[in-house]
Every structure is written in C-alpha cells, then in structure tokens.
CSV table of C-alpha atoms in Angstrom, one decimal:
chain,number,residue,atom,x,y,z
A,1,UNK,CA,18.9,18.1,13.3
A,2,UNK,CA,18.7,17.9,9.5
A,3,UNK,CA,15.4,16.7,7.9
A,4,UNK,CA,15.6,13.4,6.1
A,5,UNK,CA,15.0,13.6,2.3
A,6,UNK,CA,13.6,11.0,0.0
A,7,UNK,CA,11.4,8.0,0.5
A,8,UNK,CA,12.0,5.5,3.3
A,9,UNK,CA,9.9,2.3,2.9
A,10,UNK,CA,8.2,1.0,6.1
A,11,UNK,CA,5.9,-1.7,4.8
A,12,UNK,CA,4.5,-3.0,1.4
A,13,UNK,CA,1.4,-5.0,0.6
A,14,UNK,CA,2.7,-7.3,-2.1
A,15,UNK,CA,-0.4,-9.6,-1.8
A,16,UNK,CA,-2.7,-6.7,-2.9
A,17,UNK,CA,-1.1,-6.5,-6.3
A,18,UNK,CA,-1.6,-10.2,-6.6
A,19,UNK,CA,-5.2,-10.3,-5.5
A,20,UNK,CA,-6.4,-7.0,-7.1
A,21,UNK,CA,-6.1,-5.3,-10.5
A,22,UNK,CA,-4.8,-1.8,-9.6
A,23,UNK,CA,-6.8,0.8,-11.5
A,24,UNK,CA,-5.4,4.0,-10.0
A,25,UNK,CA,-3.0,5.0,-7.2
A,26,UNK,CA,-3.0,7.9,-4.8
A,27,UNK,CA,-0.6,9.2,-2.1
A,28,UNK,CA,-2.3,10.1,1.2
A,29,UNK,CA,-1.0,11.6,4.4
A,30,UNK,CA,-1.9,9.9,7.7
A,31,UNK,CA,-3.1,11.4,11.0
A,32,UNK,CA,-1.0,9.7,13.6
A,33,UNK,CA,-0.2,10.0,17.3
A,34,UNK,CA,3.4,10.4,18.6
A,35,UNK,CA,3.9,6.8,19.6
A,36,UNK,CA,2.7,5.6,16.2
A,37,UNK,CA,5.3,7.7,14.4
A,38,UNK,CA,8.0,6.4,16.7
A,39,UNK,CA,6.9,2.8,16.1
A,40,UNK,CA,6.9,3.4,12.3
A,41,UNK,CA,10.4,4.9,12.5
A,42,UNK,CA,11.5,1.6,13.9
A,43,UNK,CA,10.2,0.1,10.7
A,44,UNK,CA,7.4,-2.0,12.1
A,45,UNK,CA,4.0,-2.2,10.5
A,46,UNK,CA,1.8,-4.6,8.5
A,47,UNK,CA,-0.7,-3.7,5.7
A,48,UNK,CA,-1.9,-7.3,5.1
A,49,UNK,CA,-5.5,-6.9,6.2
A,50,UNK,CA,-5.7,-3.2,5.6
A,51,UNK,CA,-8.5,-1.5,3.6
A,52,UNK,CA,-9.9,2.0,3.1
A,53,UNK,CA,-13.5,3.0,3.7
A,54,UNK,CA,-15.2,6.3,3.1
A,55,UNK,CA,-17.2,7.6,6.0
A,56,UNK,CA,-18.9,11.0,5.9
A,57,UNK,CA,-16.8,12.4,3.0
A,58,UNK,CA,-13.6,11.3,4.8
A,59,UNK,CA,-11.2,8.5,4.0
A,60,UNK,CA,-10.3,6.1,6.9
A,61,UNK,CA,-7.7,3.4,6.9
A,62,UNK,CA,-8.7,0.2,8.8
A,63,UNK,CA,-6.9,-2.9,10.1
A,64,UNK,CA,-3.4,-1.6,9.5
A,65,UNK,CA,-1.2,-3.1,12.3
A,66,UNK,CA,1.2,-0.6,13.8
A,67,UNK,CA,2.6,-2.3,17.0
A,68,UNK,CA,2.7,-0.4,20.3
A,69,UNK,CA,5.9,1.6,20.8
A,70,UNK,CA,8.2,-0.3,23.2
A,71,UNK,CA,9.2,2.7,25.3
A,72,UNK,CA,5.6,4.1,25.3
A,73,UNK,CA,3.7,4.7,28.5
A,74,UNK,CA,0.0,5.0,29.2
A,75,UNK,CA,-0.2,7.3,26.1
A,76,UNK,CA,0.5,4.4,23.8
A,77,UNK,CA,-1.8,3.8,20.9
A,78,UNK,CA,-3.9,0.7,20.1
A,79,UNK,CA,-2.3,-1.4,17.4
A,80,UNK,CA,-5.3,-1.7,14.9
A,81,UNK,CA,-7.1,1.6,15.4
A,82,UNK,CA,-8.7,3.4,12.4
A,83,UNK,CA,-6.6,6.2,11.0
A,84,UNK,CA,-7.8,9.2,9.0
A,85,UNK,CA,-6.3,9.7,5.6
A,86,UNK,CA,-5.4,13.2,4.3
A,87,UNK,CA,-6.5,13.6,0.7
A,88,UNK,CA,-7.7,16.5,-1.5
A,89,UNK,CA,-11.5,16.9,-1.8
A,90,UNK,CA,-11.5,16.0,-5.5
A,91,UNK,CA,-9.6,12.7,-4.8
A,92,UNK,CA,-12.0,11.8,-2.0
A,93,UNK,CA,-15.0,12.5,-4.2
A,94,UNK,CA,-13.6,10.4,-7.0
A,95,UNK,CA,-12.6,7.5,-4.7
A,96,UNK,CA,-16.0,7.6,-3.1
A,97,UNK,CA,-17.9,7.4,-6.3
A,98,UNK,CA,-15.6,4.7,-7.9
A,99,UNK,CA,-15.6,2.5,-4.7
A,100,UNK,CA,-19.4,2.3,-4.8
A,101,UNK,CA,-19.2,0.5,-8.1
A,102,UNK,CA,-19.5,-3.3,-8.0
A,103,UNK,CA,-16.3,-5.1,-7.4
A,104,UNK,CA,-14.2,-2.0,-6.6
A,105,UNK,CA,-12.3,-1.5,-3.4
A,106,UNK,CA,-9.6,0.7,-2.0
A,107,UNK,CA,-6.5,-1.0,-0.6
A,108,UNK,CA,-3.2,0.2,0.9
A,109,UNK,CA,-0.1,-0.7,-1.2
A,110,UNK,CA,2.7,0.8,0.7
A,111,UNK,CA,3.5,2.7,3.9
A,112,UNK,CA,6.6,5.0,3.9
A,113,UNK,CA,8.2,8.2,5.1
A,114,UNK,CA,8.5,10.9,2.4
A,115,UNK,CA,10.7,13.9,3.5
A,116,UNK,CA,10.0,13.0,7.1
A,117,UNK,CA,6.2,12.7,6.8
A,118,UNK,CA,4.3,9.4,7.0
A,119,UNK,CA,2.5,8.6,3.8
A,120,UNK,CA,0.4,5.7,2.5
A,121,UNK,CA,0.0,4.7,-1.1
A,122,UNK,CA,-3.6,3.6,-1.7
A,123,UNK,CA,-5.0,2.1,-4.8
A,124,UNK,CA,-8.5,1.9,-6.4
A,125,UNK,CA,-8.6,-1.7,-7.3
A,126,UNK,CA,-10.9,-4.4,-8.7
A,127,UNK,CA,-10.8,-8.0,-7.3
A,128,UNK,CA,-9.2,-10.6,-9.5
A,129,UNK,CA,-10.8,-14.0,-10.2
A,130,UNK,CA,-8.7,-17.1,-9.5
A,131,UNK,CA,-8.0,-17.7,-13.3
A,132,UNK,CA,-6.8,-14.0,-13.6
A,133,UNK,CA,-4.3,-14.7,-10.8
A,134,UNK,CA,-3.0,-17.8,-12.5
A,135,UNK,CA,-2.8,-16.0,-15.9
A,136,UNK,CA,-0.7,-13.1,-14.3
A,137,UNK,CA,1.6,-15.7,-12.7
A,138,UNK,CA,2.0,-17.5,-16.0
A,139,UNK,CA,2.8,-14.3,-17.8
A,140,UNK,CA,5.4,-13.4,-15.1
A,141,UNK,CA,7.1,-16.8,-15.4
A,142,UNK,CA,7.1,-16.6,-19.3
A,143,UNK,CA,8.7,-13.1,-19.1
A,144,UNK,CA,11.4,-14.4,-16.7
A,145,UNK,CA,12.1,-17.4,-18.9
A,146,UNK,CA,12.4,-15.2,-22.0
A,147,UNK,CA,14.8,-12.9,-20.2
A,148,UNK,CA,16.9,-15.9,-19.1
A,149,UNK,CA,17.2,-17.2,-22.7
A,150,UNK,CA,18.0,-13.7,-24.1
A,151,UNK,CA,20.8,-13.2,-21.5
A,152,UNK,CA,22.2,-16.7,-22.2
A,153,UNK,CA,22.3,-15.9,-25.9
A,154,UNK,CA,24.1,-12.6,-25.2
A,155,UNK,CA,26.6,-14.3,-23.0
A,156,UNK,CA,27.4,-16.8,-25.8
A,157,UNK,CA,27.8,-14.0,-28.3
A,158,UNK,CA,30.3,-12.2,-26.1
A,159,UNK,CA,32.4,-15.3,-25.6
C-alpha cells in the first residue's frame, strides 16, 4: 500500500479568522487513538469550539469534536476528549509565555492529514472587537468590488 502524499484537508475553522487577529501559526501533530484516525479519514470533524491550553509544559487541544467511528466497538473514543499536541519545546515555551498575555489565546485553524499523519494548524491569536470585525468585512467587500470593476474594464478593453 503506497503512502499518500500531500495535504488532505479534514476540517477548517473559518470563524476563528473572523473572530481573532492571527499573530503566528504553528503546525502540531496529534496523539490519537485508532478509531479517531479512522473517523478523521472519513472526513468528519469540527473545530468550532476548539481551543488549546497549556498544562504542565504540554499543549492540549480541547473541545474538538471527532465523532465516534461507525464500525468501532467498545474501544471507541469519546467525541470531545482532550488530545495532546506534539510540538517542539521552544514552540511550547513561546506559546505558553505569549498566551499568558492579556487578550491572547491559542485556537485551532485547520485539521488535516500531511503525508498520512494527522496534523492541526494552531494560531496564537488576539480577540477582535466588534468594530474590528466590521472593518475587516468592509475591507473585504471593498477589495471584491475593486476586483469586479477592474475585470469589467479589462473585458471591455479586449472587446
């Protein structure tokens, strides 16, 4: 059996990029049980309520929903258990010190398979205020409108 190459996306947390200002991102491995991996391979997971907490110089992923494996037996996992993240010591130390600053948190952005191994992209982030969210949305709409106008002008020039 050939090992799969590349990145296969399982779940994304689009709301996190809306609610938080992403400062820095990290790729972390996950400690999973067999039924969790099989459930993830079916492409079922949710990062919506997920967050990362530091506990005893280790990073733990909380509230990520990986549904039970349908063909699992009594060895099946619980859907919202805490999962250990695999990071380098320097990354853990940096995240631990930064997350203790006021307003900073660590959120999962994406869950995917990379070369057959489950990975999670986590971000050191700062919460946005309501007016920041509106400003970001307005900038996005303005950019889209400008691109529409530019493409319309280019279409007219070609014709």
